[in-house]
CSV table of C-alpha atoms in Angstrom, one decimal:
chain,number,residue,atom,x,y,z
A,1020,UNK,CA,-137.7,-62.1,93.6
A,1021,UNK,CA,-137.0,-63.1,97.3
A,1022,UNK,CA,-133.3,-60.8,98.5
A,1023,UNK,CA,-131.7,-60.8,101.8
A,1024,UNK,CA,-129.0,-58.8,102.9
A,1025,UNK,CA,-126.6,-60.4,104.7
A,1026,UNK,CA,-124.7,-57.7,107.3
A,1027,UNK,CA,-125.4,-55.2,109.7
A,1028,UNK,CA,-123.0,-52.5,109.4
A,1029,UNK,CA,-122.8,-49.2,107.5
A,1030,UNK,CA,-123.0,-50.6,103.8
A,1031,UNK,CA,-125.7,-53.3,104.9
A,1032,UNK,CA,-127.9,-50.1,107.3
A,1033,UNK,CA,-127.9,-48.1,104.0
A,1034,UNK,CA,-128.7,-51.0,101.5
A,1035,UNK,CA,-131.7,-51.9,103.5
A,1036,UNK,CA,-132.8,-48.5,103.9
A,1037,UNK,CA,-132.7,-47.2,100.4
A,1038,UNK,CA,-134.4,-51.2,99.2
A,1039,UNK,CA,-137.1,-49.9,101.7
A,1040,UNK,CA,-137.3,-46.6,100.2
A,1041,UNK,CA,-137.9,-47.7,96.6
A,1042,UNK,CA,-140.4,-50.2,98.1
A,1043,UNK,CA,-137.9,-52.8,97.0
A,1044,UNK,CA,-138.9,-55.9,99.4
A,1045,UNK,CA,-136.4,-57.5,101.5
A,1046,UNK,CA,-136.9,-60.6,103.0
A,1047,UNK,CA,-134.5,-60.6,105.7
A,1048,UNK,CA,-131.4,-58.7,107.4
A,1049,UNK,CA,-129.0,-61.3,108.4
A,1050,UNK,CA,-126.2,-61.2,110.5
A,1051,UNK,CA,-123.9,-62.0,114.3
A,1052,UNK,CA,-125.0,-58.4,115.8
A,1053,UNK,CA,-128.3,-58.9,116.6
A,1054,UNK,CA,-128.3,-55.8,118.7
A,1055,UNK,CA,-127.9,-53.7,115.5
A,1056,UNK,CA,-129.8,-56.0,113.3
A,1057,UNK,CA,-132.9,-55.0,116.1
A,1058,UNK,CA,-132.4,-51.4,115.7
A,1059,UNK,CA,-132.2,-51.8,111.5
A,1060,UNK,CA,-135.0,-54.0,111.7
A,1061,UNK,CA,-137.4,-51.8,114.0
A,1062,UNK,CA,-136.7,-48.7,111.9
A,1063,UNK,CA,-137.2,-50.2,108.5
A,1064,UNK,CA,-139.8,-52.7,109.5
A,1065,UNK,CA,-137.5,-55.8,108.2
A,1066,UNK,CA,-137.5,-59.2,109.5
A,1067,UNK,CA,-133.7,-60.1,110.6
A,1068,UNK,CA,-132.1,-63.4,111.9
A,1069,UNK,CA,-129.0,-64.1,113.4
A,1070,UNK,CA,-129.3,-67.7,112.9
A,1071,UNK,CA,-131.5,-68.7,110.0
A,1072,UNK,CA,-130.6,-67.0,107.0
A,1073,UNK,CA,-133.7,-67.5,104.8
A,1074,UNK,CA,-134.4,-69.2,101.4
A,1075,UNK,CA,-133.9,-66.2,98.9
A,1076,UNK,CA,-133.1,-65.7,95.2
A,1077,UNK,CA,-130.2,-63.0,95.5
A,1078,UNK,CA,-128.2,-63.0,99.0
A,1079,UNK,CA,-126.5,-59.2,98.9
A,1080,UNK,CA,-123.2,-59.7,101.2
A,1081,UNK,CA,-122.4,-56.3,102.9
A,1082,UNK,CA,-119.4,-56.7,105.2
A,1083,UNK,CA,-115.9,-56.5,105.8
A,1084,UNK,CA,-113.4,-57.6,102.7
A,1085,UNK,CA,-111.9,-59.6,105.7
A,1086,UNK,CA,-115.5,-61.6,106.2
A,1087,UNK,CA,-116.4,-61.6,102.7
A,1088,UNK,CA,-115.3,-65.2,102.4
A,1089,UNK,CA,-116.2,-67.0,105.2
A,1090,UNK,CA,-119.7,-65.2,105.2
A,1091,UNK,CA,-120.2,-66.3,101.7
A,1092,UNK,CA,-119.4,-70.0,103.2
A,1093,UNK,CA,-123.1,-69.9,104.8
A,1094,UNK,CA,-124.8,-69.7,101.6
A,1095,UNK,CA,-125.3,-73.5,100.7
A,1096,UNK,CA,-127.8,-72.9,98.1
A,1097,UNK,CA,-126.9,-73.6,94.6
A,1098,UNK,CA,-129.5,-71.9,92.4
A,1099,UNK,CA,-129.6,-68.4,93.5
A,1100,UNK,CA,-127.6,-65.1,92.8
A,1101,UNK,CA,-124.8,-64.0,95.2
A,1102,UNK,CA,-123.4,-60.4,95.5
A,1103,UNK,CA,-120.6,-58.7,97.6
A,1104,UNK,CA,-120.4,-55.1,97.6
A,1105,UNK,CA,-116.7,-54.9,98.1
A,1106,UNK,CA,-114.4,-52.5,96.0
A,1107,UNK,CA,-111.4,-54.3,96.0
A,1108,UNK,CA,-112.5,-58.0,95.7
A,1109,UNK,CA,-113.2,-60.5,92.8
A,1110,UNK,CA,-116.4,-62.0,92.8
A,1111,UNK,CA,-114.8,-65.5,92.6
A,1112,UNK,CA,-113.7,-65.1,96.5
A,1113,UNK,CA,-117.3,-66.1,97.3
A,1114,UNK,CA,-116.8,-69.6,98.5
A,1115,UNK,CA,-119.8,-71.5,97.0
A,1116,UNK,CA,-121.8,-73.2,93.8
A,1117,UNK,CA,-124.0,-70.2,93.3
A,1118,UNK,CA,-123.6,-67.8,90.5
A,1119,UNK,CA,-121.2,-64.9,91.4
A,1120,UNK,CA,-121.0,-61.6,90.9
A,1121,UNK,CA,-120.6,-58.1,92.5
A,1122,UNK,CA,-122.7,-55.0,93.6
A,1123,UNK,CA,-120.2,-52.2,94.3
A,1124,UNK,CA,-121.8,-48.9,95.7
A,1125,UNK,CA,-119.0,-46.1,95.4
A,1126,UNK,CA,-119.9,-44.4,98.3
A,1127,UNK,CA,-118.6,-43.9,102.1
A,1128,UNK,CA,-121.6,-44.7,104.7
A,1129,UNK,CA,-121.9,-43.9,108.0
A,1130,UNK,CA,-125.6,-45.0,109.2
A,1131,UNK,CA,-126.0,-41.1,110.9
A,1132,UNK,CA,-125.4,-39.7,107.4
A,1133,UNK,CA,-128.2,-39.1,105.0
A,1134,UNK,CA,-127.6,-40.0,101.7
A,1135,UNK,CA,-128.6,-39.2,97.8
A,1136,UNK,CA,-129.1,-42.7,97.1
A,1137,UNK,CA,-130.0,-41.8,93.9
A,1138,UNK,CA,-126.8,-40.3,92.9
A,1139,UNK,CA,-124.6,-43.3,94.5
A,1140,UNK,CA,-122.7,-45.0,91.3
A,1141,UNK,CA,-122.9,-48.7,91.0
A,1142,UNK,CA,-120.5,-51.0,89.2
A,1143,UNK,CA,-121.9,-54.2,88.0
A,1144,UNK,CA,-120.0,-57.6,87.2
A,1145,UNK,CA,-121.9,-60.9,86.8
A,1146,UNK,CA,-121.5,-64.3,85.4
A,1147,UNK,CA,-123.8,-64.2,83.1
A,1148,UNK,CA,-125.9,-61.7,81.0
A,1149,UNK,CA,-129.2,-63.0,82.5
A,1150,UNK,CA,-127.7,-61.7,86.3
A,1151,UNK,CA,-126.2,-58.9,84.6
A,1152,UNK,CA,-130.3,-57.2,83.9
A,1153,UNK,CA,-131.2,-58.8,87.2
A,1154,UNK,CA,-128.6,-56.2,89.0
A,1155,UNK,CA,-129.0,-53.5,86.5
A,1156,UNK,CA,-132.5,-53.6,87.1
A,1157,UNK,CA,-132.0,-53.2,90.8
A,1158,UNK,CA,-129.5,-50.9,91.1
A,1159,UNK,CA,-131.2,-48.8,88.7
A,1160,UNK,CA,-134.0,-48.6,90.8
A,1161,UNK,CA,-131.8,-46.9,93.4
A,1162,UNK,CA,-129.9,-45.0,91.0
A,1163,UNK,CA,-129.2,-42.9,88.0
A,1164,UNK,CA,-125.6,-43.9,87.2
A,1165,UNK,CA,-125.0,-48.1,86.7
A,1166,UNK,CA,-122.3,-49.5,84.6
A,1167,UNK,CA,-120.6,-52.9,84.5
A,1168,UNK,CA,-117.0,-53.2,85.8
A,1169,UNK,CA,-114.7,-55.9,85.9
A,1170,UNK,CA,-112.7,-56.7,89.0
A,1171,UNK,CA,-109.2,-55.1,87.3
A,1172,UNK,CA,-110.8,-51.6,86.7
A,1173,UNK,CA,-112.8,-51.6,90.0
A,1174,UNK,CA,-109.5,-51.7,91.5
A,1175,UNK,CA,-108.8,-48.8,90.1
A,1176,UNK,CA,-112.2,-47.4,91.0
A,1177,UNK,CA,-112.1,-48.4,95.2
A,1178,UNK,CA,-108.1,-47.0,94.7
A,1179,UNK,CA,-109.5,-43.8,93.3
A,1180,UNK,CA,-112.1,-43.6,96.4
A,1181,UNK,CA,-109.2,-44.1,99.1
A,1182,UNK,CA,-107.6,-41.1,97.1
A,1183,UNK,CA,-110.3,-38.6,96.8
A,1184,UNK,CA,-112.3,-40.2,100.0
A,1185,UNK,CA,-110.1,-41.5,102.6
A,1186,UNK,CA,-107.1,-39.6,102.7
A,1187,UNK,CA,-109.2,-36.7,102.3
A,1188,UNK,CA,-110.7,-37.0,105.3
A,1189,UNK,CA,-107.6,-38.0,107.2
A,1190,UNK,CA,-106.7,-34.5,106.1
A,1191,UNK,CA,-109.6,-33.1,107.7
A,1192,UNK,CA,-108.6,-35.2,110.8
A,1193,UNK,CA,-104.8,-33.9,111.5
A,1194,UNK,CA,-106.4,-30.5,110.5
A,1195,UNK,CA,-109.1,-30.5,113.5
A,1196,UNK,CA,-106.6,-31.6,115.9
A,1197,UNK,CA,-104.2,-28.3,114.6
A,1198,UNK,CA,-106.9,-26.1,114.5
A,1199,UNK,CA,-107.9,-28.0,118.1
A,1200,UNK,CA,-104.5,-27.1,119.5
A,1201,UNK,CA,-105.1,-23.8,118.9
A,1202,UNK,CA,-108.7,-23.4,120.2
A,1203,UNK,CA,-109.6,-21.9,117.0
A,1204,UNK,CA,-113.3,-23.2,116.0
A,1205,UNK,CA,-113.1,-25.9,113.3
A,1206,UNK,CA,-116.1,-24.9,112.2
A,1207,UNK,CA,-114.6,-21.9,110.7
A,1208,UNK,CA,-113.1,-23.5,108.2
A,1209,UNK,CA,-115.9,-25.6,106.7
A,1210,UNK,CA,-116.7,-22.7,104.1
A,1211,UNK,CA,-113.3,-23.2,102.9
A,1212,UNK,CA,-113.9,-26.6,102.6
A,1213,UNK,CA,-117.3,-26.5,100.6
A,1214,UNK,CA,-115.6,-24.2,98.3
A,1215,UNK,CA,-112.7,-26.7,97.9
A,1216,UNK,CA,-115.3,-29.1,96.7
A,1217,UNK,CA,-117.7,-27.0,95.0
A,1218,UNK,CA,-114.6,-25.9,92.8
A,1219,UNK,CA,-113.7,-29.2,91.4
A,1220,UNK,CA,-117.1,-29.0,90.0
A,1221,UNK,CA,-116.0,-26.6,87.6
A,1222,UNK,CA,-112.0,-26.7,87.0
A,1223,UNK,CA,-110.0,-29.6,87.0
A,1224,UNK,CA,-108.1,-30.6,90.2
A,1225,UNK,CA,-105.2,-30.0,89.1
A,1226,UNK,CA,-106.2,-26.3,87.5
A,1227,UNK,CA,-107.4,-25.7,90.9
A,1228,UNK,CA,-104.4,-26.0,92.9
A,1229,UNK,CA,-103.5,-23.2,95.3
A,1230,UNK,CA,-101.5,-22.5,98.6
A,1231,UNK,CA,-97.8,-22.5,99.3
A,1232,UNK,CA,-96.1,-25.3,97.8
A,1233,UNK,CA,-97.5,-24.8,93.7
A,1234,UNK,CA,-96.7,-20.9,94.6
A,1235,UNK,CA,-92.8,-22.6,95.6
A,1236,UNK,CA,-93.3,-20.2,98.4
A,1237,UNK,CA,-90.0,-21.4,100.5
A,1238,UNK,CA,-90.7,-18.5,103.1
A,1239,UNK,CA,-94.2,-20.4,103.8
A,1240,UNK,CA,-93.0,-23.8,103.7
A,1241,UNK,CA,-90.6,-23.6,106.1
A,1242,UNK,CA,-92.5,-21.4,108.4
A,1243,UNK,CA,-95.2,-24.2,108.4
A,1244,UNK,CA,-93.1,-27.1,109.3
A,1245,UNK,CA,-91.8,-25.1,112.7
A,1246,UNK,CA,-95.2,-25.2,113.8
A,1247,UNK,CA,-95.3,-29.0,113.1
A,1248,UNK,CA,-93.6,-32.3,114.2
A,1249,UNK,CA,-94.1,-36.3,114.0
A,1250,UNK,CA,-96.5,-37.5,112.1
A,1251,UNK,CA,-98.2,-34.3,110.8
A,1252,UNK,CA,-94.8,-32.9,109.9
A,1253,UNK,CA,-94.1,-36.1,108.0
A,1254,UNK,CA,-97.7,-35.6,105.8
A,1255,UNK,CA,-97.0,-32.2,105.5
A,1256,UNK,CA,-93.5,-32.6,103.8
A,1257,UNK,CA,-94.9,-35.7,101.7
A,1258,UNK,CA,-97.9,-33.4,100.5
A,1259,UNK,CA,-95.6,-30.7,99.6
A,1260,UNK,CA,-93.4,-33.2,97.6
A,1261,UNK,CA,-96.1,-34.4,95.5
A,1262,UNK,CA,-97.7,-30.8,94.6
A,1263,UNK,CA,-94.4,-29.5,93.8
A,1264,UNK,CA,-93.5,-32.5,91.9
A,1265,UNK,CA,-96.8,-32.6,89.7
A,1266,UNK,CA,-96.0,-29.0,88.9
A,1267,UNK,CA,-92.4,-29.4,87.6
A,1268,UNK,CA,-91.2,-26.6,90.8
């Protein structure tokens, strides 16, 4: 089975690198940055183009939900297996007469971050049941957890990952730049953060819940937000809000 990735950004870097790992062969990297498509290809020892995309029986689309489309345009082969990796996308906005489907990694990738491949979740939906064991099969040679998802739960699933993912480390963000005001070593507050983590391991979020607001400590509260204005003010009072609103205080 001939795959290419089509990409050249986080998603498509780590893709490439953990198909190399499993000695899964890839064909080609394809993509417009040819700058980062040398460095993928020189460390992965991968043949890349940025303007022949080769013959190939799966294409694997790794790139923004804005370029999904119009990347998917390019692929003018009609018997062959096409795959975004997008969250929040159906797999009928790939613009072409292939089969469809999608290869959703629920993960945040940076290409500096090593990752657990192995422990990466990947939801499944295909057209058929035939492409349905051809991506099962893959993905569960990269991984231990693969289930089929259609597009209305993996909503759900990419909404779920802005929530426990992105807005989490927005936190960590406005945080830095508090603890940067102050000159106090952000560092120091990383233990605190592991634990955070490590807890929800163990007890449910919600059980898990401490600080200020679930405590209704007014004192606190409005001690805090005197030491804070605009925007960080604003996410401090909305936070606040939505603890002491899940709690009933």
């Amino acid at each position: 089975m001939q795959i290419v990735i089509i990409g050249s950004g986080n998603v498509a870097y780590h893709m490439a690198k953990v198909f190399s790992l499993k000695k899964i062969p890839l064909m080609q990297i394809f993509g417009r940055n040819g700058e980062e498509l040398k460095k993928i290809s020189e460390e992965l020892h991968i043949p890349y183009s940025t303007e022949q995309l080769a013959d190939a029986d799966v294409y694997i689309i790794c790139v923004s939900d804005n370029s999904v489309e119009g990347v998917s345009k390019m692929i003018t082969k009609k018997d062959c297996l096409v795959a975004h990796t997008s969250g929040s996308l159906p797999k009928e906005i790939l613009a072409g007469e292939y089969r469809k489907s999608s290869f959703y990694p629920l993960q945040t990738f940076s290409k500096s971050k090593k990752l657990e491949y192995e422990k990466i979740p990947f939801f499944i939906e295909t057209e058929t049941e035939t492409d349905k064991k051809i991506l099962f099969d893959l993905a569960s040679r990269i991984s231990e957890h693969v289930m089929e998802s259609d597009h209305e739960k993996r909503k759900y699933i990419h909404l779920t990952a802005v929530f426990a993912c992105n807005f989490v480390n927005h936190l960590f963000a406005r945080a830095k730049e508090i603890s940067d005001s102050q000159e106090i070593p952000f560092d120091y507050f990383l233990p605190l953060i592991d634990e955070t983590v490590k807890k929800i391991y163990e007890i449910e979020p919600k059980a898990a819940q401490t600080g200020p607001a679930v405590r209704n400590d007014v004192r606190v509260l409005e001690l805090h937000e005197k030491l804070l204005k605009d925007e960080s003010l604003d996410i401090y009072k909305t936070m606040n809000h939505s603890i002491q609103k899940m709690y009933e205080l």
